[in-house]
Amino acid sequence: MKSRRQFLGSLGLGAVAGLAGCLSLDGGSDDSDSGIEAEDLQGWEPDTLPTQTVLPFDLAPDLQEAHQTRASALVESVPADPSIPNGHIAQQITTDREHVRSRLETEPDGRPLETLENRQRTRTSAAELYGAYRAATGNDDGGAVSRRRRESREAWSSVSTAIEYEASTPVEAVLVYAPIERRLEQARHESEPQEAYPDRPLSNVEQAGNAFEAVETAIATVESARGIRNQYLETRPNASPQWNRLLRSLRDLEISVSRTQSERVDLPENPSMDEFDGIELSDIQRELLHTADRELRYRGDSIRNRETNGQPAFAVLEAGRTLAGIAAYEAVAEGIRDGTIPDASTETSVKTAAETAVTAIETLLDGDYPRLGFAVARPARIAYESAVRRLDDGYYDVEGIEAQFRFATVSAHAVAEAVPFVVSALGD
């Protein structure tokens, strides 16, 4: 494994200067392309980000189909024209039923895990609909909800205790079990009664529906977690437990992250959004610095918290994201100091920033570990997609949009620096 000093060296001044250079994407604009208004970007559609499944195997459609079958059964249990005395509630249930049916008939479009999650959400929406209908027609299902909740806890315990992070390699263990960990965490949360089934369901129809939805979510997420693991192990007959190896690697990564951050980044306790190191910030600089600062603070104790919660795979991803976040923050700071970040946006600079961000993320998919790179690059993808949504909404400031595109670029390049170190730490 690379030493911490080797990692610090890989993010030395030359590398940081190179990352900062990613922020000076002026697209060759000239004086004739100065100034821009929001309406100048109307009708422009930035490129879609490349897709990449993080799972190192093909997820069979069985899990999605199971969620869809359950959702269909719940919806069909609710009449299209329900006989409910309260006209307002009857109309709401009819509307909700049509909405869920429409989602059931929509073909999924996305990465396998996203599709699985969408099908699961449709199932839980159908459960909410069914629970509300039952309450509105005078049924008290408190006992049934309690039984289902106990079943969800038992299922969660069974799946959680069986996991030894069996995988072909430590990298595959991270990629497979991080989404499993997230689902088990959600299932555990939903199995605890956040909103109890009402004593008088007829008078609290919405609360009854919410209780049904929560317990259905708990059961469905456990089923998804179990299914992902089982399908993976069917493709890897020689998989071996990676739990101890992940924990050892995670301790090294945690130390590297802590020392790297303390030696390389000094986040001010109350950062000014108007100046940095005595430099008055432009709108683009302000948004960039705010994004980089927020991203690094958000990670905070995330690695330790994930480890404490028994989520070593997720913690490894968070370590990679934090290391990339440190490099990205340094690059933004350097870009502000040396003036490579422009003061104002132009139509060319915004569009070039978007194109360069897509290219930077695409480059990760050409690396030795494209799935891990794509997973660690989640902050870069979120920044890019956030900028695109703001464009779609038509309510935005142009400099803010450009700053998000630029952050996506520098963050993706920082991920390319961090991933080899994470892989080395895993001993893969």
Short mmCIF file of C-alpha atoms in Angstrom, two decimals:
data_model
loop_
_atom_site.label_atom_id
_atom_site.label_comp_id
_atom_site.label_asym_id
_atom_site.label_seq_id
_atom_site.Cartn_x
_atom_site.Cartn_y
_atom_site.Cartn_z
CA MET A 1 0.00 0.00 0.00
CA LYS A 2 1.15 3.55 -0.66
CA SER A 3 2.20 5.40 2.45
CA ARG A 4 0.44 8.54 3.56
CA ARG A 5 3.44 10.54 2.39
CA GLN A 6 3.13 8.97 -1.04
CA PHE A 7 -0.48 10.05 -1.19
CA LEU A 8 0.43 13.56 -0.06
CA GLY A 9 3.09 13.58 -2.71
CA SER A 10 0.62 12.53 -5.38
CA LEU A 11 -1.42 15.57 -4.41
CA GLY A 12 1.58 17.87 -4.28
CA LEU A 13 1.74 21.39 -5.58
CA GLY A 14 2.07 20.30 -9.19
CA ALA A 15 -1.05 18.13 -8.98
CA VAL A 16 -3.04 20.80 -7.19
CA ALA A 17 -1.98 23.37 -9.76
CA GLY A 18 -3.11 20.98 -12.46
CA LEU A 19 -6.50 20.56 -10.81
CA ALA A 20 -6.80 24.31 -10.37
CA GLY A 21 -6.14 24.64 -14.07
CA CYS A 22 -9.35 22.69 -14.66
CA LEU A 23 -11.17 25.70 -13.25
CA SER A 24 -9.91 28.17 -15.85
CA LEU A 25 -12.11 26.82 -18.61
CA ASP A 26 -12.86 30.08 -20.36
CA GLY A 27 -13.58 28.30 -23.64
CA GLY A 28 -11.54 30.82 -25.55
CA SER A 29 -14.14 33.53 -25.06
CA ASP A 30 -13.44 36.99 -26.44
CA ASP A 31 -14.77 40.48 -25.96
CA SER A 32 -17.66 39.83 -28.35
CA ASP A 33 -18.87 37.10 -26.02
CA SER A 34 -19.01 39.17 -22.87
CA GLY A 35 -21.96 39.17 -20.52
CA ILE A 36 -24.85 36.76 -20.39
CA GLU A 37 -28.44 36.72 -19.24
CA ALA A 38 -30.44 33.74 -18.02
CA GLU A 39 -32.62 33.76 -21.12
CA ASP A 40 -29.52 33.32 -23.31
CA LEU A 41 -29.39 29.69 -22.17
CA GLN A 42 -33.04 28.93 -22.79
CA GLY A 43 -33.46 25.90 -25.05
CA TRP A 44 -29.90 24.69 -24.43
CA GLU A 45 -29.68 21.13 -23.15
CA PRO A 46 -26.33 20.06 -21.67
CA ASP A 47 -25.11 16.56 -22.47
CA THR A 48 -26.36 13.71 -20.31
CA LEU A 49 -23.80 12.16 -18.01
CA PRO A 50 -22.56 8.69 -18.91
CA THR A 51 -24.12 5.83 -16.98
CA GLN A 52 -22.24 3.10 -15.20
CA THR A 53 -23.56 0.45 -12.88
CA VAL A 54 -21.43 0.13 -9.77
CA LEU A 55 -22.32 -3.54 -9.39
CA PRO A 56 -19.69 -5.91 -10.83
CA PHE A 57 -22.37 -8.28 -12.13
CA ASP A 58 -25.61 -8.09 -14.07
CA LEU A 59 -28.56 -7.67 -11.73
CA ALA A 60 -31.30 -10.01 -12.89
CA PRO A 61 -34.82 -8.53 -13.16
CA ASP A 62 -36.28 -10.90 -10.54
CA LEU A 63 -36.08 -8.33 -7.74
CA GLN A 64 -37.73 -5.59 -9.76
CA GLU A 65 -40.46 -7.99 -10.85
CA ALA A 66 -41.13 -9.05 -7.25
CA HIS A 67 -41.66 -5.42 -6.22
CA GLN A 68 -43.90 -4.84 -9.21
CA THR A 69 -46.00 -7.94 -8.49
CA ARG A 70 -46.53 -6.91 -4.89
CA ALA A 71 -47.40 -3.35 -5.93
CA SER A 72 -49.93 -4.59 -8.48
CA ALA A 73 -51.61 -6.81 -5.90
CA LEU A 74 -51.95 -3.91 -3.47
CA VAL A 75 -53.36 -1.58 -6.12
CA GLU A 76 -55.87 -4.14 -7.35
CA SER A 77 -57.12 -4.49 -3.77
CA VAL A 78 -58.34 -0.89 -3.98
CA PRO A 79 -61.47 -0.37 -6.17
CA ALA A 80 -61.22 2.12 -9.02
CA ASP A 81 -64.38 3.81 -7.69
CA PRO A 82 -64.21 3.30 -3.91
CA SER A 83 -67.35 3.59 -1.82
CA ILE A 84 -66.18 6.01 0.88
CA PRO A 85 -68.53 8.42 2.69
CA ASN A 86 -65.98 11.21 2.81
CA GLY A 87 -65.97 12.54 -0.75
CA HIS A 88 -62.64 14.36 -0.40
CA ILE A 89 -60.84 11.25 0.82
CA ALA A 90 -62.53 9.14 -1.86
CA GLN A 91 -61.26 11.50 -4.56
CA GLN A 92 -57.76 11.51 -3.10
CA ILE A 93 -57.61 7.72 -3.01
CA THR A 94 -58.88 7.52 -6.60
CA THR A 95 -56.24 10.00 -7.73
CA ASP A 96 -53.47 8.20 -5.84
CA ARG A 97 -54.56 4.87 -7.31
CA GLU A 98 -54.29 6.19 -10.86
CA HIS A 99 -50.90 7.69 -10.10
CA VAL A 100 -49.52 4.38 -8.80
CA ARG A 101 -51.03 2.46 -11.73
CA SER A 102 -49.34 4.89 -14.12
CA ARG A 103 -45.99 4.29 -12.45
CA LEU A 104 -46.52 0.53 -12.72
CA GLU A 105 -47.12 0.82 -16.45
CA THR A 106 -44.04 2.99 -17.03
CA GLU A 107 -41.02 1.10 -18.29
CA PRO A 108 -37.98 1.69 -16.04
CA ASP A 109 -35.15 3.73 -17.52
CA GLY A 110 -31.90 3.93 -15.63
CA ARG A 111 -29.09 1.97 -14.01
CA PRO A 112 -30.12 -1.36 -12.44
CA LEU A 113 -29.97 -0.13 -8.85
CA GLU A 114 -31.93 3.00 -9.74
CA THR A 115 -34.57 0.91 -11.49
CA LEU A 116 -34.78 -1.40 -8.49
CA GLU A 117 -35.24 1.57 -6.20
CA ASN A 118 -37.92 3.08 -8.41
CA ARG A 119 -39.88 -0.18 -8.44
CA GLN A 120 -39.54 -0.40 -4.69
CA ARG A 121 -40.87 3.14 -4.23
CA THR A 122 -43.86 2.27 -6.40
CA ARG A 123 -44.51 -0.73 -4.17
CA THR A 124 -44.39 1.34 -0.99
CA SER A 125 -46.66 3.98 -2.53
CA ALA A 126 -49.12 1.20 -3.31
CA ALA A 127 -48.94 0.09 0.33
CA GLU A 128 -49.69 3.63 1.49
CA LEU A 129 -52.69 3.71 -0.86
CA TYR A 130 -53.95 0.36 0.40
CA GLY A 131 -53.53 1.31 4.06
CA ALA A 132 -55.39 4.59 3.57
CA TYR A 133 -58.22 2.82 1.71
CA ARG A 134 -58.58 0.23 4.45
CA ALA A 135 -58.76 2.93 7.12
CA ALA A 136 -61.21 5.05 5.10
CA THR A 137 -63.57 2.07 4.80
CA GLY A 138 -63.65 1.49 8.55
CA ASN A 139 -61.00 -1.24 8.95
CA ASP A 140 -58.58 -1.28 11.86
CA ASP A 141 -55.31 -2.91 10.73
CA GLY A 142 -53.21 -2.05 13.76
CA GLY A 143 -52.60 -5.71 14.56
CA ALA A 144 -51.58 -6.52 10.99
CA VAL A 145 -49.15 -3.59 10.87
CA SER A 146 -47.55 -4.71 14.15
CA ARG A 147 -47.10 -8.25 12.83
CA ARG A 148 -45.56 -6.99 9.60
CA ARG A 149 -43.22 -4.79 11.57
CA ARG A 150 -42.04 -7.77 13.62
CA GLU A 151 -41.52 -9.72 10.42
CA SER A 152 -39.42 -6.89 8.99
CA ARG A 153 -37.19 -6.83 12.08
CA GLU A 154 -36.69 -10.57 11.95
CA ALA A 155 -35.85 -10.40 8.25
CA TRP A 156 -33.42 -7.53 8.85
CA SER A 157 -31.68 -9.47 11.63
CA SER A 158 -31.44 -12.61 9.50
CA VAL A 159 -29.86 -10.82 6.54
CA SER A 160 -27.56 -8.60 8.62
CA THR A 161 -26.07 -11.43 10.67
CA ALA A 162 -25.48 -13.60 7.61
CA ILE A 163 -23.29 -11.04 5.82
CA GLU A 164 -19.55 -11.70 6.00
CA TYR A 165 -18.78 -9.46 3.01
CA GLU A 166 -18.05 -12.46 0.82
CA ALA A 167 -16.53 -11.29 -2.46
CA SER A 168 -13.90 -12.13 -5.03
CA THR A 169 -11.84 -9.03 -4.18
CA PRO A 170 -11.95 -6.21 -1.60
CA VAL A 171 -12.93 -3.72 -4.32
CA GLU A 172 -15.87 -5.88 -5.32
CA ALA A 173 -16.83 -6.16 -1.64
CA VAL A 174 -17.06 -2.37 -1.47
CA LEU A 175 -19.08 -2.10 -4.67
CA VAL A 176 -21.57 -4.85 -3.77
CA TYR A 177 -22.03 -4.31 -0.06
CA ALA A 178 -22.19 -0.50 0.07
CA PRO A 179 -25.67 -0.49 -1.58
CA ILE A 180 -26.66 -3.42 0.64
CA GLU A 181 -25.57 -1.51 3.74
CA ARG A 182 -27.61 1.51 2.68
CA ARG A 183 -30.72 -0.60 2.20
CA LEU A 184 -30.32 -2.38 5.51
CA GLU A 185 -29.91 0.97 7.25
CA GLN A 186 -33.14 2.20 5.69
CA ALA A 187 -34.93 -1.01 6.63
CA ARG A 188 -33.81 -0.74 10.24
CA HIS A 189 -35.01 2.87 10.38
CA GLU A 190 -38.40 2.11 8.86
CA SER A 191 -38.96 -0.90 11.11
CA GLU A 192 -39.03 1.44 14.09
CA PRO A 193 -42.48 3.06 14.37
CA GLN A 194 -41.83 6.68 13.43
CA GLU A 195 -45.58 7.15 13.15
CA ALA A 196 -47.72 4.62 15.01
CA TYR A 197 -50.84 3.16 13.49
CA PRO A 198 -53.69 5.37 14.79
CA ASP A 199 -56.12 4.23 17.47
CA ARG A 200 -58.93 5.67 15.37
CA PRO A 201 -57.92 4.96 11.76
CA LEU A 202 -61.18 6.20 10.26
CA SER A 203 -60.38 9.66 11.64
CA ASN A 204 -56.67 9.44 10.70
CA VAL A 205 -56.62 7.94 7.23
CA GLU A 206 -53.34 9.58 6.20
CA GLN A 207 -51.55 8.36 9.33
CA ALA A 208 -52.81 4.83 8.72
CA GLY A 209 -51.48 4.96 5.15
CA ASN A 210 -48.11 6.23 6.36
CA ALA A 211 -47.82 3.36 8.83
CA PHE A 212 -48.51 0.84 6.05
CA GLU A 213 -45.94 2.53 3.84
CA ALA A 214 -43.22 2.47 6.50
CA VAL A 215 -43.53 -1.23 7.27
CA GLU A 216 -43.73 -2.11 3.55
CA THR A 217 -40.57 -0.08 2.96
CA ALA A 218 -38.77 -1.99 5.71
CA ILE A 219 -39.72 -5.36 4.25
CA ALA A 220 -39.05 -4.35 0.63
CA THR A 221 -35.58 -2.94 1.33
CA VAL A 222 -34.56 -6.09 3.20
CA GLU A 223 -35.74 -8.15 0.25
CA SER A 224 -33.68 -5.97 -2.10
CA ALA A 225 -30.58 -6.26 0.08
CA ARG A 226 -30.92 -10.03 0.34
CA GLY A 227 -31.53 -10.34 -3.39
CA ILE A 228 -28.49 -8.26 -4.40
CA ARG A 229 -26.23 -10.37 -2.18
CA ASN A 230 -27.66 -13.69 -3.31
CA GLN A 231 -27.45 -12.82 -6.98
CA TYR A 232 -23.85 -11.66 -6.61
CA LEU A 233 -22.75 -14.80 -4.76
CA GLU A 234 -24.36 -16.97 -7.44
CA THR A 235 -21.91 -15.42 -9.91
CA ARG A 236 -18.90 -15.77 -7.58
CA PRO A 237 -18.70 -19.37 -6.31
CA ASN A 238 -15.17 -18.79 -5.00
CA ALA A 239 -16.00 -15.64 -3.02
CA SER A 240 -14.38 -15.41 0.41
CA PRO A 241 -15.11 -13.21 3.47
CA GLN A 242 -13.55 -9.74 3.18
CA TRP A 243 -14.80 -8.29 6.50
CA ASN A 244 -11.46 -8.28 8.33
CA ARG A 245 -9.59 -6.99 5.31
CA LEU A 246 -12.05 -4.12 4.88
CA LEU A 247 -11.71 -3.14 8.52
CA ARG A 248 -7.89 -3.13 8.40
CA SER A 249 -7.89 -1.09 5.22
CA LEU A 250 -10.47 1.29 6.62
CA ARG A 251 -8.32 2.08 9.65
CA ASP A 252 -5.43 3.01 7.37
CA LEU A 253 -7.71 5.11 5.18
CA GLU A 254 -9.20 6.89 8.17
CA ILE A 255 -5.74 7.84 9.43
CA SER A 256 -4.70 9.03 5.96
CA VAL A 257 -7.83 11.13 5.58
CA SER A 258 -7.48 12.70 9.01
CA ARG A 259 -3.81 13.58 8.63
CA THR A 260 -4.15 14.71 5.03
CA GLN A 261 -6.96 17.07 5.91
CA SER A 262 -5.22 18.47 8.97
CA GLU A 263 -1.99 19.08 7.04
CA ARG A 264 -3.46 20.33 3.76
CA VAL A 265 -6.72 22.12 4.51
CA ASP A 266 -7.58 24.70 7.15
CA LEU A 267 -11.32 25.23 7.00
CA PRO A 268 -12.25 28.48 8.74
CA GLU A 269 -14.79 28.11 11.52
CA ASN A 270 -17.01 30.84 10.10
CA PRO A 271 -16.02 31.18 6.44
CA SER A 272 -16.68 34.48 4.73
CA MET A 273 -18.56 34.22 1.48
CA ASP A 274 -17.29 37.63 0.33
CA GLU A 275 -13.54 37.16 0.46
CA PHE A 276 -10.85 34.50 0.70
CA ASP A 277 -7.29 35.18 1.85
CA GLY A 278 -8.01 38.88 1.42
CA ILE A 279 -9.25 38.37 -2.14
CA GLU A 280 -12.69 39.70 -2.96
CA LEU A 281 -14.69 36.87 -4.47
CA SER A 282 -16.58 37.00 -7.75
CA ASP A 283 -19.91 35.20 -7.98
CA ILE A 284 -18.33 32.15 -9.64
CA GLN A 285 -15.53 32.00 -7.08
CA ARG A 286 -17.98 32.37 -4.22
CA GLU A 287 -20.19 29.52 -5.44
CA LEU A 288 -17.19 27.29 -6.12
CA LEU A 289 -15.65 27.91 -2.72
CA HIS A 290 -18.99 27.44 -0.97
CA THR A 291 -19.56 24.13 -2.79
CA ALA A 292 -16.07 22.80 -2.04
CA ASP A 293 -16.28 23.93 1.59
CA ARG A 294 -19.76 22.44 2.06
CA GLU A 295 -18.75 19.14 0.49
CA LEU A 296 -15.75 18.75 2.79
CA ARG A 297 -17.67 19.71 5.93
CA TYR A 298 -20.50 17.35 4.98
CA ARG A 299 -18.09 14.42 4.99
CA GLY A 300 -16.92 15.41 8.48
CA ASP A 301 -17.06 12.30 10.67
CA SER A 302 -18.82 10.27 8.01
CA ILE A 303 -16.10 7.61 7.82
CA ARG A 304 -16.09 7.00 11.57
CA ASN A 305 -19.89 7.07 11.75
CA ARG A 306 -20.24 4.51 8.96
CA GLU A 307 -17.64 2.28 10.59
CA THR A 308 -19.39 2.57 13.96
CA ASN A 309 -22.69 1.63 12.33
CA GLY A 310 -21.13 -1.51 10.87
CA GLN A 311 -20.91 -0.18 7.31
CA PRO A 312 -17.27 -0.63 6.26
CA ALA A 313 -18.00 -0.72 2.52
CA PHE A 314 -19.84 2.60 2.62
CA ALA A 315 -17.07 4.00 4.84
CA VAL A 316 -14.43 3.13 2.22
CA LEU A 317 -16.40 5.06 -0.41
CA GLU A 318 -16.68 7.99 1.98
CA ALA A 319 -12.91 7.89 2.51
CA GLY A 320 -12.37 8.15 -1.23
CA ARG A 321 -14.86 11.01 -1.50
CA THR A 322 -13.22 12.86 1.37
CA LEU A 323 -9.74 12.52 -0.13
CA ALA A 324 -11.11 13.81 -3.43
CA GLY A 325 -12.89 16.59 -1.55
CA ILE A 326 -9.62 17.70 0.03
CA ALA A 327 -7.93 17.87 -3.35
CA ALA A 328 -10.87 19.69 -4.88
CA TYR A 329 -10.95 22.28 -2.09
CA GLU A 330 -7.23 22.89 -2.48
CA ALA A 331 -7.66 23.32 -6.21
CA VAL A 332 -10.48 25.83 -5.77
CA ALA A 333 -8.42 27.77 -3.24
CA GLU A 334 -5.42 27.77 -5.58
CA GLY A 335 -7.61 28.85 -8.48
CA ILE A 336 -8.84 31.82 -6.47
CA ARG A 337 -5.33 32.81 -5.42
CA ASP A 338 -3.80 32.66 -8.89
CA GLY A 339 -6.78 34.17 -10.66
CA THR A 340 -7.50 31.27 -13.02
CA ILE A 341 -11.22 31.36 -12.20
CA PRO A 342 -12.94 34.01 -14.34
CA ASP A 343 -14.90 36.83 -12.76
CA ALA A 344 -18.00 36.51 -14.92
CA SER A 345 -19.78 34.00 -17.12
CA THR A 346 -20.26 34.06 -20.85
CA GLU A 347 -22.45 31.80 -22.94
CA THR A 348 -19.33 30.09 -24.25
CA SER A 349 -17.79 29.61 -20.82
CA VAL A 350 -20.94 28.05 -19.36
CA LYS A 351 -21.34 25.60 -22.23
CA THR A 352 -17.64 24.74 -22.26
CA ALA A 353 -17.70 24.16 -18.50
CA ALA A 354 -20.55 21.67 -18.97
CA GLU A 355 -18.79 19.86 -21.81
CA THR A 356 -15.55 19.63 -19.85
CA ALA A 357 -17.35 18.26 -16.79
CA VAL A 358 -18.90 15.46 -18.85
CA THR A 359 -15.50 14.65 -20.35
CA ALA A 360 -13.89 14.53 -16.90
CA ILE A 361 -16.50 12.08 -15.62
CA GLU A 362 -16.29 10.01 -18.82
CA THR A 363 -12.54 9.75 -18.29
CA LEU A 364 -13.13 7.97 -14.98
CA LEU A 365 -14.91 5.21 -16.88
CA ASP A 366 -11.77 4.61 -18.94
CA GLY A 367 -9.65 3.98 -15.83
CA ASP A 368 -8.60 0.69 -14.27
CA TYR A 369 -11.49 0.79 -11.79
CA PRO A 370 -14.40 2.47 -13.60
CA ARG A 371 -17.10 1.24 -11.21
CA LEU A 372 -15.23 2.39 -8.11
CA GLY A 373 -14.39 5.70 -9.78
CA PHE A 374 -18.03 6.23 -10.71
CA ALA A 375 -19.15 5.45 -7.15
CA VAL A 376 -16.58 7.73 -5.53
CA ALA A 377 -17.44 10.49 -8.02
CA ARG A 378 -20.97 10.84 -6.67
CA PRO A 379 -20.34 14.47 -5.49
CA ALA A 380 -19.17 15.40 -9.01
CA ARG A 381 -22.23 13.79 -10.56
CA ILE A 382 -24.54 15.49 -8.06
CA ALA A 383 -22.98 18.90 -8.83
CA TYR A 384 -23.45 18.42 -12.57
CA GLU A 385 -27.02 17.12 -12.26
CA SER A 386 -27.87 19.95 -9.86
CA ALA A 387 -26.75 22.49 -12.46
CA VAL A 388 -28.83 20.78 -15.15
CA ARG A 389 -31.92 20.75 -12.89
CA ARG A 390 -31.49 24.44 -12.18
CA LEU A 391 -31.39 25.08 -15.90
CA ASP A 392 -34.52 23.00 -16.42
CA ASP A 393 -36.34 24.84 -13.64
CA GLY A 394 -35.58 28.16 -15.30
CA TYR A 395 -34.82 29.74 -11.92
CA TYR A 396 -31.10 30.26 -11.51
CA ASP A 397 -28.15 32.57 -11.67
CA VAL A 398 -25.78 31.88 -14.53
CA GLU A 399 -22.63 32.14 -12.43
CA GLY A 400 -24.03 29.57 -10.00
CA ILE A 401 -24.72 27.17 -12.87
CA GLU A 402 -21.23 27.58 -14.26
CA ALA A 403 -19.66 27.12 -10.83
CA GLN A 404 -21.47 23.79 -10.39
CA PHE A 405 -20.20 22.57 -13.75
CA ARG A 406 -16.68 23.65 -12.87
CA PHE A 407 -16.83 21.93 -9.50
CA ALA A 408 -17.98 18.73 -11.20
CA THR A 409 -14.86 18.89 -13.38
CA VAL A 410 -12.33 19.48 -10.63
CA SER A 411 -14.04 16.96 -8.36
CA ALA A 412 -13.91 14.26 -11.06
CA HIS A 413 -10.22 14.91 -11.66
CA ALA A 414 -9.63 14.71 -7.89
CA VAL A 415 -11.41 11.35 -7.82
CA ALA A 416 -8.97 10.10 -10.47
CA GLU A 417 -6.18 10.97 -8.01
CA ALA A 418 -7.89 9.40 -4.99
CA VAL A 419 -9.13 6.08 -6.41
CA PRO A 420 -5.69 4.46 -6.95
CA PHE A 421 -4.81 5.28 -3.34
CA VAL A 422 -8.04 3.68 -2.09
CA VAL A 423 -7.42 0.57 -4.21
CA SER A 424 -3.87 0.38 -2.87
CA ALA A 425 -5.17 0.64 0.69
CA LEU A 426 -7.57 -2.24 0.01
CA GLY A 427 -4.66 -4.31 -1.24
CA ASP A 428 -6.56 -5.24 -4.36
#
